[in-house]
Amino acid sequence: MEIEKKFRVKRLPERLGQYRKKEIEQGYLCDDPVVRIRRSNDRYLLTYKSTFGIECQNSDTRVNQEVEVPLSREGYLHLREKTDHYLIYKTRYLIPLPDGHTGELDVFHDRLEGLVFVEVEFENETQAEQFEPPEWFGDNVSKDKRFTNSFLSRCDNLDALEKMQA
């Protein structure tokens, strides 16, 4: 189970380079349910995400069934040729937050250059509900489909994202 909140970013944290990071490339084979492939540094994954059978009690939290399985590099490259739309390129910084959670700050590249948001994952919906975002976090966009990576994989550029209604 994946329980998360996603936020825009008011300002980047200071000394971003001090945090662990992952260089990520990902593509989508299906949008509903979401079937995604990802290269994260030298690790390759196939992920299945679905909201089937899930009732989220918290209106500003995203909850999915999520299953990740490892792929070989060859398997990843084979599936990469079959992805729909565009690949997504981003750097993910893993930022420890004061409450003990980790902020996963995504800084996008290529055609989505300039887009930045941060996600926080929780063990349960109660934790998500009680979460107090740090002051550098912006608006909660957890339920805004424009900020799902599967939606972003269909955007030609940031203008397309901004023109779409939430």
mmCIF file with all atom_site columns, C-alpha atoms in Angstrom:
data_model
loop_
_atom_site.group_PDB
_atom_site.id
_atom_site.type_symbol
_atom_site.label_atom_id
_atom_site.label_alt_id
_atom_site.label_comp_id
_atom_site.label_asym_id
_atom_site.label_entity_id
_atom_site.label_seq_id
_atom_site.pdbx_PDB_ins_code
_atom_site.Cartn_x
_atom_site.Cartn_y
_atom_site.Cartn_z
_atom_site.occupancy
_atom_site.B_iso_or_equiv
_atom_site.pdbx_formal_charge
_atom_site.auth_seq_id
_atom_site.auth_comp_id
_atom_site.auth_asym_id
_atom_site.auth_atom_id
_atom_site.pdbx_PDB_model_num
ATOM 1   C CA . MET A 1 1   ? 0.000   0.000  0.000   1.00 0.00 ? 1   MET A CA 1
ATOM 2   C CA . GLU A 1 2   ? 1.258   3.466  -0.880  1.00 0.00 ? 2   GLU A CA 1
ATOM 3   C CA . ILE A 1 3   ? -0.067  6.382  1.196   1.00 0.00 ? 3   ILE A CA 1
ATOM 4   C CA . GLU A 1 4   ? 1.364   9.733  0.175   1.00 0.00 ? 4   GLU A CA 1
ATOM 5   C CA . LYS A 1 5   ? 0.911   13.457 -0.075  1.00 0.00 ? 5   LYS A CA 1
ATOM 6   C CA . LYS A 1 6   ? 2.358   15.566 -2.850  1.00 0.00 ? 6   LYS A CA 1
ATOM 7   C CA . PHE A 1 7   ? 3.108   19.289 -2.635  1.00 0.00 ? 7   PHE A CA 1
ATOM 8   C CA . ARG A 1 8   ? 4.318   22.080 -4.867  1.00 0.00 ? 8   ARG A CA 1
ATOM 9   C CA . VAL A 1 9   ? 7.484   23.745 -3.577  1.00 0.00 ? 9   VAL A CA 1
ATOM 10  C CA . LYS A 1 10  ? 7.633   27.400 -2.455  1.00 0.00 ? 10  LYS A CA 1
ATOM 11  C CA . ARG A 1 11  ? 11.426  27.392 -2.406  1.00 0.00 ? 11  ARG A CA 1
ATOM 12  C CA . LEU A 1 12  ? 14.139  24.774 -2.644  1.00 0.00 ? 12  LEU A CA 1
ATOM 13  C CA . PRO A 1 13  ? 15.869  23.737 0.574   1.00 0.00 ? 13  PRO A CA 1
ATOM 14  C CA . GLU A 1 14  ? 19.342  25.185 1.117   1.00 0.00 ? 14  GLU A CA 1
ATOM 15  C CA . ARG A 1 15  ? 22.397  23.133 0.120   1.00 0.00 ? 15  ARG A CA 1
ATOM 16  C CA . LEU A 1 16  ? 20.421  20.652 -1.973  1.00 0.00 ? 16  LEU A CA 1
ATOM 17  C CA . GLY A 1 17  ? 23.650  18.873 -2.940  1.00 0.00 ? 17  GLY A CA 1
ATOM 18  C CA . GLN A 1 18  ? 24.129  17.562 0.610   1.00 0.00 ? 18  GLN A CA 1
ATOM 19  C CA . TYR A 1 19  ? 21.221  15.127 0.279   1.00 0.00 ? 19  TYR A CA 1
ATOM 20  C CA . ARG A 1 20  ? 21.228  11.642 -1.213  1.00 0.00 ? 20  ARG A CA 1
ATOM 21  C CA . LYS A 1 21  ? 19.793  11.620 -4.691  1.00 0.00 ? 21  LYS A CA 1
ATOM 22  C CA . LYS A 1 22  ? 18.602  9.308  -7.432  1.00 0.00 ? 22  LYS A CA 1
ATOM 23  C CA . GLU A 1 23  ? 18.692  9.948  -11.169 1.00 0.00 ? 23  GLU A CA 1
ATOM 24  C CA . ILE A 1 24  ? 15.406  8.602  -12.470 1.00 0.00 ? 24  ILE A CA 1
ATOM 25  C CA . GLU A 1 25  ? 14.085  7.742  -15.914 1.00 0.00 ? 25  GLU A CA 1
ATOM 26  C CA . GLN A 1 26  ? 10.582  6.318  -16.110 1.00 0.00 ? 26  GLN A CA 1
ATOM 27  C CA . GLY A 1 27  ? 7.934   5.453  -18.641 1.00 0.00 ? 27  GLY A CA 1
ATOM 28  C CA . TYR A 1 28  ? 4.379   4.171  -18.652 1.00 0.00 ? 28  TYR A CA 1
ATOM 29  C CA . LEU A 1 29  ? 2.953   1.051  -20.271 1.00 0.00 ? 29  LEU A CA 1
ATOM 30  C CA . CYS A 1 30  ? -0.607  1.651  -19.012 1.00 0.00 ? 30  CYS A CA 1
ATOM 31  C CA . ASP A 1 31  ? -2.466  4.468  -17.198 1.00 0.00 ? 31  ASP A CA 1
ATOM 32  C CA . ASP A 1 32  ? -5.357  2.626  -15.528 1.00 0.00 ? 32  ASP A CA 1
ATOM 33  C CA . PRO A 1 33  ? -4.126  0.688  -13.690 1.00 0.00 ? 33  PRO A CA 1
ATOM 34  C CA . VAL A 1 34  ? -0.733  2.350  -13.772 1.00 0.00 ? 34  VAL A CA 1
ATOM 35  C CA . VAL A 1 35  ? 2.023   0.079  -15.042 1.00 0.00 ? 35  VAL A CA 1
ATOM 36  C CA . ARG A 1 36  ? 5.366   1.856  -14.954 1.00 0.00 ? 36  ARG A CA 1
ATOM 37  C CA . ILE A 1 37  ? 9.002   1.043  -15.560 1.00 0.00 ? 37  ILE A CA 1
ATOM 38  C CA . ARG A 1 38  ? 11.748  2.962  -13.797 1.00 0.00 ? 38  ARG A CA 1
ATOM 39  C CA . ARG A 1 39  ? 15.504  3.199  -13.834 1.00 0.00 ? 39  ARG A CA 1
ATOM 40  C CA . SER A 1 40  ? 16.667  4.646  -10.526 1.00 0.00 ? 40  SER A CA 1
ATOM 41  C CA . ASN A 1 41  ? 20.445  5.024  -10.683 1.00 0.00 ? 41  ASN A CA 1
ATOM 42  C CA . ASP A 1 42  ? 21.466  1.432  -11.530 1.00 0.00 ? 42  ASP A CA 1
ATOM 43  C CA . ARG A 1 43  ? 18.264  -0.220 -10.300 1.00 0.00 ? 43  ARG A CA 1
ATOM 44  C CA . TYR A 1 44  ? 15.414  -1.241 -12.623 1.00 0.00 ? 44  TYR A CA 1
ATOM 45  C CA . LEU A 1 45  ? 11.803  -1.718 -11.520 1.00 0.00 ? 45  LEU A CA 1
ATOM 46  C CA . LEU A 1 46  ? 8.375   -2.574 -12.864 1.00 0.00 ? 46  LEU A CA 1
ATOM 47  C CA . THR A 1 47  ? 5.582   -1.051 -10.787 1.00 0.00 ? 47  THR A CA 1
ATOM 48  C CA . TYR A 1 48  ? 1.842   -1.714 -10.735 1.00 0.00 ? 48  TYR A CA 1
ATOM 49  C CA . LYS A 1 49  ? -0.415  0.885  -9.025  1.00 0.00 ? 49  LYS A CA 1
ATOM 50  C CA . SER A 1 50  ? -4.171  0.760  -8.637  1.00 0.00 ? 50  SER A CA 1
ATOM 51  C CA . THR A 1 51  ? -6.880  2.366  -6.521  1.00 0.00 ? 51  THR A CA 1
ATOM 52  C CA . PHE A 1 52  ? -9.177  -0.630 -7.091  1.00 0.00 ? 52  PHE A CA 1
ATOM 53  C CA . GLY A 1 53  ? -10.999 -1.510 -3.871  1.00 0.00 ? 53  GLY A CA 1
ATOM 54  C CA . ILE A 1 54  ? -9.482  1.347  -1.863  1.00 0.00 ? 54  ILE A CA 1
ATOM 55  C CA . GLU A 1 55  ? -11.500 3.901  0.060   1.00 0.00 ? 55  GLU A CA 1
ATOM 56  C CA . CYS A 1 56  ? -9.324  6.760  1.258   1.00 0.00 ? 56  CYS A CA 1
ATOM 57  C CA . GLN A 1 57  ? -10.758 8.508  4.312   1.00 0.00 ? 57  GLN A CA 1
ATOM 58  C CA . ASN A 1 58  ? -8.456  11.528 4.006   1.00 0.00 ? 58  ASN A CA 1
ATOM 59  C CA . SER A 1 59  ? -9.463  13.863 1.175   1.00 0.00 ? 59  SER A CA 1
ATOM 60  C CA . ASP A 1 60  ? -5.995  15.358 0.649   1.00 0.00 ? 60  ASP A CA 1
ATOM 61  C CA . THR A 1 61  ? -4.044  12.084 0.559   1.00 0.00 ? 61  THR A CA 1
ATOM 62  C CA . ARG A 1 62  ? -3.397  9.679  -2.321  1.00 0.00 ? 62  ARG A CA 1
ATOM 63  C CA . VAL A 1 63  ? -3.695  5.955  -1.548  1.00 0.00 ? 63  VAL A CA 1
ATOM 64  C CA . ASN A 1 64  ? -2.798  3.176  -4.014  1.00 0.00 ? 64  ASN A CA 1
ATOM 65  C CA . GLN A 1 65  ? -2.192  -0.524 -4.035  1.00 0.00 ? 65  GLN A CA 1
ATOM 66  C CA . GLU A 1 66  ? 1.420   -0.724 -5.204  1.00 0.00 ? 66  GLU A CA 1
ATOM 67  C CA . VAL A 1 67  ? 3.591   -3.664 -6.184  1.00 0.00 ? 67  VAL A CA 1
ATOM 68  C CA . GLU A 1 68  ? 7.200   -3.274 -7.314  1.00 0.00 ? 68  GLU A CA 1
ATOM 69  C CA . VAL A 1 69  ? 9.281   -6.026 -8.859  1.00 0.00 ? 69  VAL A CA 1
ATOM 70  C CA . PRO A 1 70  ? 12.905  -5.831 -9.972  1.00 0.00 ? 70  PRO A CA 1
ATOM 71  C CA . LEU A 1 71  ? 13.801  -5.931 -13.650 1.00 0.00 ? 71  LEU A CA 1
ATOM 72  C CA . SER A 1 72  ? 17.076  -6.730 -15.331 1.00 0.00 ? 72  SER A CA 1
ATOM 73  C CA . ARG A 1 73  ? 18.656  -3.946 -17.376 1.00 0.00 ? 73  ARG A CA 1
ATOM 74  C CA . GLU A 1 74  ? 17.797  -5.898 -20.528 1.00 0.00 ? 74  GLU A CA 1
ATOM 75  C CA . GLY A 1 75  ? 14.173  -6.318 -19.454 1.00 0.00 ? 75  GLY A CA 1
ATOM 76  C CA . TYR A 1 76  ? 13.942  -2.596 -18.704 1.00 0.00 ? 76  TYR A CA 1
ATOM 77  C CA . LEU A 1 77  ? 15.367  -1.652 -22.105 1.00 0.00 ? 77  LEU A CA 1
ATOM 78  C CA . HIS A 1 78  ? 12.981  -4.052 -23.845 1.00 0.00 ? 78  HIS A CA 1
ATOM 79  C CA . LEU A 1 79  ? 9.934   -2.571 -22.076 1.00 0.00 ? 79  LEU A CA 1
ATOM 80  C CA . ARG A 1 80  ? 11.234  0.979  -22.548 1.00 0.00 ? 80  ARG A CA 1
ATOM 81  C CA . GLU A 1 81  ? 10.652  0.604  -26.284 1.00 0.00 ? 81  GLU A CA 1
ATOM 82  C CA . LYS A 1 82  ? 6.994   -0.196 -25.574 1.00 0.00 ? 82  LYS A CA 1
ATOM 83  C CA . THR A 1 83  ? 6.164   2.781  -23.329 1.00 0.00 ? 83  THR A CA 1
ATOM 84  C CA . ASP A 1 84  ? 3.429   5.236  -24.252 1.00 0.00 ? 84  ASP A CA 1
ATOM 85  C CA . HIS A 1 85  ? 4.040   8.947  -24.697 1.00 0.00 ? 85  HIS A CA 1
ATOM 86  C CA . TYR A 1 86  ? 7.257   10.513 -23.315 1.00 0.00 ? 86  TYR A CA 1
ATOM 87  C CA . LEU A 1 87  ? 9.828   9.282  -20.830 1.00 0.00 ? 87  LEU A CA 1
ATOM 88  C CA . ILE A 1 88  ? 10.199  11.326 -17.648 1.00 0.00 ? 88  ILE A CA 1
ATOM 89  C CA . TYR A 1 89  ? 13.632  12.413 -16.439 1.00 0.00 ? 89  TYR A CA 1
ATOM 90  C CA . LYS A 1 90  ? 14.136  13.748 -12.933 1.00 0.00 ? 90  LYS A CA 1
ATOM 91  C CA . THR A 1 91  ? 16.516  13.965 -10.017 1.00 0.00 ? 91  THR A CA 1
ATOM 92  C CA . ARG A 1 92  ? 15.006  12.847 -6.718  1.00 0.00 ? 92  ARG A CA 1
ATOM 93  C CA . TYR A 1 93  ? 16.552  14.262 -3.548  1.00 0.00 ? 93  TYR A CA 1
ATOM 94  C CA . LEU A 1 94  ? 15.835  12.389 -0.296  1.00 0.00 ? 94  LEU A CA 1
ATOM 95  C CA . ILE A 1 95  ? 15.445  15.061 2.379   1.00 0.00 ? 95  ILE A CA 1
ATOM 96  C CA . PRO A 1 96  ? 15.004  14.150 6.055   1.00 0.00 ? 96  PRO A CA 1
ATOM 97  C CA . LEU A 1 97  ? 12.114  16.130 7.549   1.00 0.00 ? 97  LEU A CA 1
ATOM 98  C CA . PRO A 1 98  ? 11.899  17.332 11.175  1.00 0.00 ? 98  PRO A CA 1
ATOM 99  C CA . ASP A 1 99  ? 9.075   14.880 12.001  1.00 0.00 ? 99  ASP A CA 1
ATOM 100 C CA . GLY A 1 100 ? 11.136  11.838 10.920  1.00 0.00 ? 100 GLY A CA 1
ATOM 101 C CA . HIS A 1 101 ? 9.575   11.392 7.464   1.00 0.00 ? 101 HIS A CA 1
ATOM 102 C CA . THR A 1 102 ? 11.502  11.798 4.223   1.00 0.00 ? 102 THR A CA 1
ATOM 103 C CA . GLY A 1 103 ? 10.628  14.380 1.601   1.00 0.00 ? 103 GLY A CA 1
ATOM 104 C CA . GLU A 1 104 ? 11.236  13.053 -1.916  1.00 0.00 ? 104 GLU A CA 1
ATOM 105 C CA . LEU A 1 105 ? 11.958  16.231 -3.866  1.00 0.00 ? 105 LEU A CA 1
ATOM 106 C CA . ASP A 1 106 ? 11.613  15.695 -7.622  1.00 0.00 ? 106 ASP A CA 1
ATOM 107 C CA . VAL A 1 107 ? 13.406  18.151 -9.913  1.00 0.00 ? 107 VAL A CA 1
ATOM 108 C CA . PHE A 1 108 ? 12.344  17.449 -13.499 1.00 0.00 ? 108 PHE A CA 1
ATOM 109 C CA . HIS A 1 109 ? 14.540  17.718 -16.594 1.00 0.00 ? 109 HIS A CA 1
ATOM 110 C CA . ASP A 1 110 ? 14.185  17.746 -20.372 1.00 0.00 ? 110 ASP A CA 1
ATOM 111 C CA . ARG A 1 111 ? 10.762  18.966 -21.562 1.00 0.00 ? 111 ARG A CA 1
ATOM 112 C CA . LEU A 1 112 ? 9.506   19.375 -17.947 1.00 0.00 ? 112 LEU A CA 1
ATOM 113 C CA . GLU A 1 113 ? 12.496  21.506 -16.865 1.00 0.00 ? 113 GLU A CA 1
ATOM 114 C CA . GLY A 1 114 ? 11.402  23.888 -14.114 1.00 0.00 ? 114 GLY A CA 1
ATOM 115 C CA . LEU A 1 115 ? 8.807   21.576 -12.550 1.00 0.00 ? 115 LEU A CA 1
ATOM 116 C CA . VAL A 1 116 ? 9.534   20.695 -8.920  1.00 0.00 ? 116 VAL A CA 1
ATOM 117 C CA . PHE A 1 117 ? 7.398   18.983 -6.319  1.00 0.00 ? 117 PHE A CA 1
ATOM 118 C CA . VAL A 1 118 ? 7.867   16.978 -3.153  1.00 0.00 ? 118 VAL A CA 1
ATOM 119 C CA . GLU A 1 119 ? 6.182   13.778 -1.958  1.00 0.00 ? 119 GLU A CA 1
ATOM 120 C CA . VAL A 1 120 ? 5.992   12.304 1.527   1.00 0.00 ? 120 VAL A CA 1
ATOM 121 C CA . GLU A 1 121 ? 4.982   8.685  2.156   1.00 0.00 ? 121 GLU A CA 1
ATOM 122 C CA . PHE A 1 122 ? 3.232   7.525  5.319   1.00 0.00 ? 122 PHE A CA 1
ATOM 123 C CA . GLU A 1 123 ? 2.651   4.241  7.105   1.00 0.00 ? 123 GLU A CA 1
ATOM 124 C CA . ASN A 1 124 ? -1.077  4.926  7.492   1.00 0.00 ? 124 ASN A CA 1
ATOM 125 C CA . GLU A 1 125 ? -3.771  7.517  6.798   1.00 0.00 ? 125 GLU A CA 1
ATOM 126 C CA . THR A 1 126 ? -3.686  8.836  10.368  1.00 0.00 ? 126 THR A CA 1
ATOM 127 C CA . GLN A 1 127 ? -0.025  9.825  9.953   1.00 0.00 ? 127 GLN A CA 1
ATOM 128 C CA . ALA A 1 128 ? -0.891  11.499 6.662   1.00 0.00 ? 128 ALA A CA 1
ATOM 129 C CA . GLU A 1 129 ? -3.781  13.394 8.233   1.00 0.00 ? 129 GLU A CA 1
ATOM 130 C CA . GLN A 1 130 ? -1.599  14.653 11.113  1.00 0.00 ? 130 GLN A CA 1
ATOM 131 C CA . PHE A 1 131 ? 1.328   15.679 8.882   1.00 0.00 ? 131 PHE A CA 1
ATOM 132 C CA . GLU A 1 132 ? 2.413   19.310 9.211   1.00 0.00 ? 132 GLU A CA 1
ATOM 133 C CA . PRO A 1 133 ? 4.350   20.275 6.073   1.00 0.00 ? 133 PRO A CA 1
ATOM 134 C CA . PRO A 1 134 ? 7.558   22.287 6.499   1.00 0.00 ? 134 PRO A CA 1
ATOM 135 C CA . GLU A 1 135 ? 7.339   25.957 5.508   1.00 0.00 ? 135 GLU A CA 1
ATOM 136 C CA . TRP A 1 136 ? 9.179   25.384 2.221   1.00 0.00 ? 136 TRP A CA 1
ATOM 137 C CA . PHE A 1 137 ? 6.330   23.144 1.010   1.00 0.00 ? 137 PHE A CA 1
ATOM 138 C CA . GLY A 1 138 ? 3.649   24.793 -1.141  1.00 0.00 ? 138 GLY A CA 1
ATOM 139 C CA . ASP A 1 139 ? 0.111   23.763 -2.047  1.00 0.00 ? 139 ASP A CA 1
ATOM 140 C CA . ASN A 1 140 ? -1.026  20.172 -1.556  1.00 0.00 ? 140 ASN A CA 1
ATOM 141 C CA . VAL A 1 141 ? -1.586  18.706 -5.050  1.00 0.00 ? 141 VAL A CA 1
ATOM 142 C CA . SER A 1 142 ? -2.100  15.078 -3.984  1.00 0.00 ? 142 SER A CA 1
ATOM 143 C CA . LYS A 1 143 ? -5.489  14.809 -5.705  1.00 0.00 ? 143 LYS A CA 1
ATOM 144 C CA . ASP A 1 144 ? -4.574  16.956 -8.733  1.00 0.00 ? 144 ASP A CA 1
ATOM 145 C CA . LYS A 1 145 ? -4.165  14.551 -11.669 1.00 0.00 ? 145 LYS A CA 1
ATOM 146 C CA . ARG A 1 146 ? -1.833  17.031 -13.396 1.00 0.00 ? 146 ARG A CA 1
ATOM 147 C CA . PHE A 1 147 ? 0.848   16.153 -10.851 1.00 0.00 ? 147 PHE A CA 1
ATOM 148 C CA . THR A 1 148 ? 0.755   12.407 -11.413 1.00 0.00 ? 148 THR A CA 1
ATOM 149 C CA . ASN A 1 149 ? 3.764   11.205 -13.328 1.00 0.00 ? 149 ASN A CA 1
ATOM 150 C CA . SER A 1 150 ? 1.543   9.202  -15.674 1.00 0.00 ? 150 SER A CA 1
ATOM 151 C CA . PHE A 1 151 ? -0.211  12.449 -16.660 1.00 0.00 ? 151 PHE A CA 1
ATOM 152 C CA . LEU A 1 152 ? 3.112   14.278 -16.970 1.00 0.00 ? 152 LEU A CA 1
ATOM 153 C CA . SER A 1 153 ? 4.337   11.597 -19.365 1.00 0.00 ? 153 SER A CA 1
ATOM 154 C CA . ARG A 1 154 ? 1.708   12.883 -21.828 1.00 0.00 ? 154 ARG A CA 1
ATOM 155 C CA . CYS A 1 155 ? 2.695   16.570 -21.592 1.00 0.00 ? 155 CYS A CA 1
ATOM 156 C CA . ASP A 1 156 ? 4.796   18.071 -24.380 1.00 0.00 ? 156 ASP A CA 1
ATOM 157 C CA . ASN A 1 157 ? 6.056   20.777 -21.994 1.00 0.00 ? 157 ASN A CA 1
ATOM 158 C CA . LEU A 1 158 ? 5.165   22.731 -18.865 1.00 0.00 ? 158 LEU A CA 1
ATOM 159 C CA . ASP A 1 159 ? 2.747   24.967 -20.776 1.00 0.00 ? 159 ASP A CA 1
ATOM 160 C CA . ALA A 1 160 ? 0.520   21.929 -21.374 1.00 0.00 ? 160 ALA A CA 1
ATOM 161 C CA . LEU A 1 161 ? 0.498   21.228 -17.643 1.00 0.00 ? 161 LEU A CA 1
ATOM 162 C CA . GLU A 1 162 ? -0.416  24.775 -16.656 1.00 0.00 ? 162 GLU A CA 1
ATOM 163 C CA . LYS A 1 163 ? -3.215  25.041 -19.258 1.00 0.00 ? 163 LYS A CA 1
ATOM 164 C CA . MET A 1 164 ? -5.019  21.973 -17.936 1.00 0.00 ? 164 MET A CA 1
ATOM 165 C CA . GLN A 1 165 ? -7.596  22.431 -15.188 1.00 0.00 ? 165 GLN A CA 1
ATOM 166 C CA . ALA A 1 166 ? -7.151  20.565 -11.899 1.00 0.00 ? 166 ALA A CA 1
#
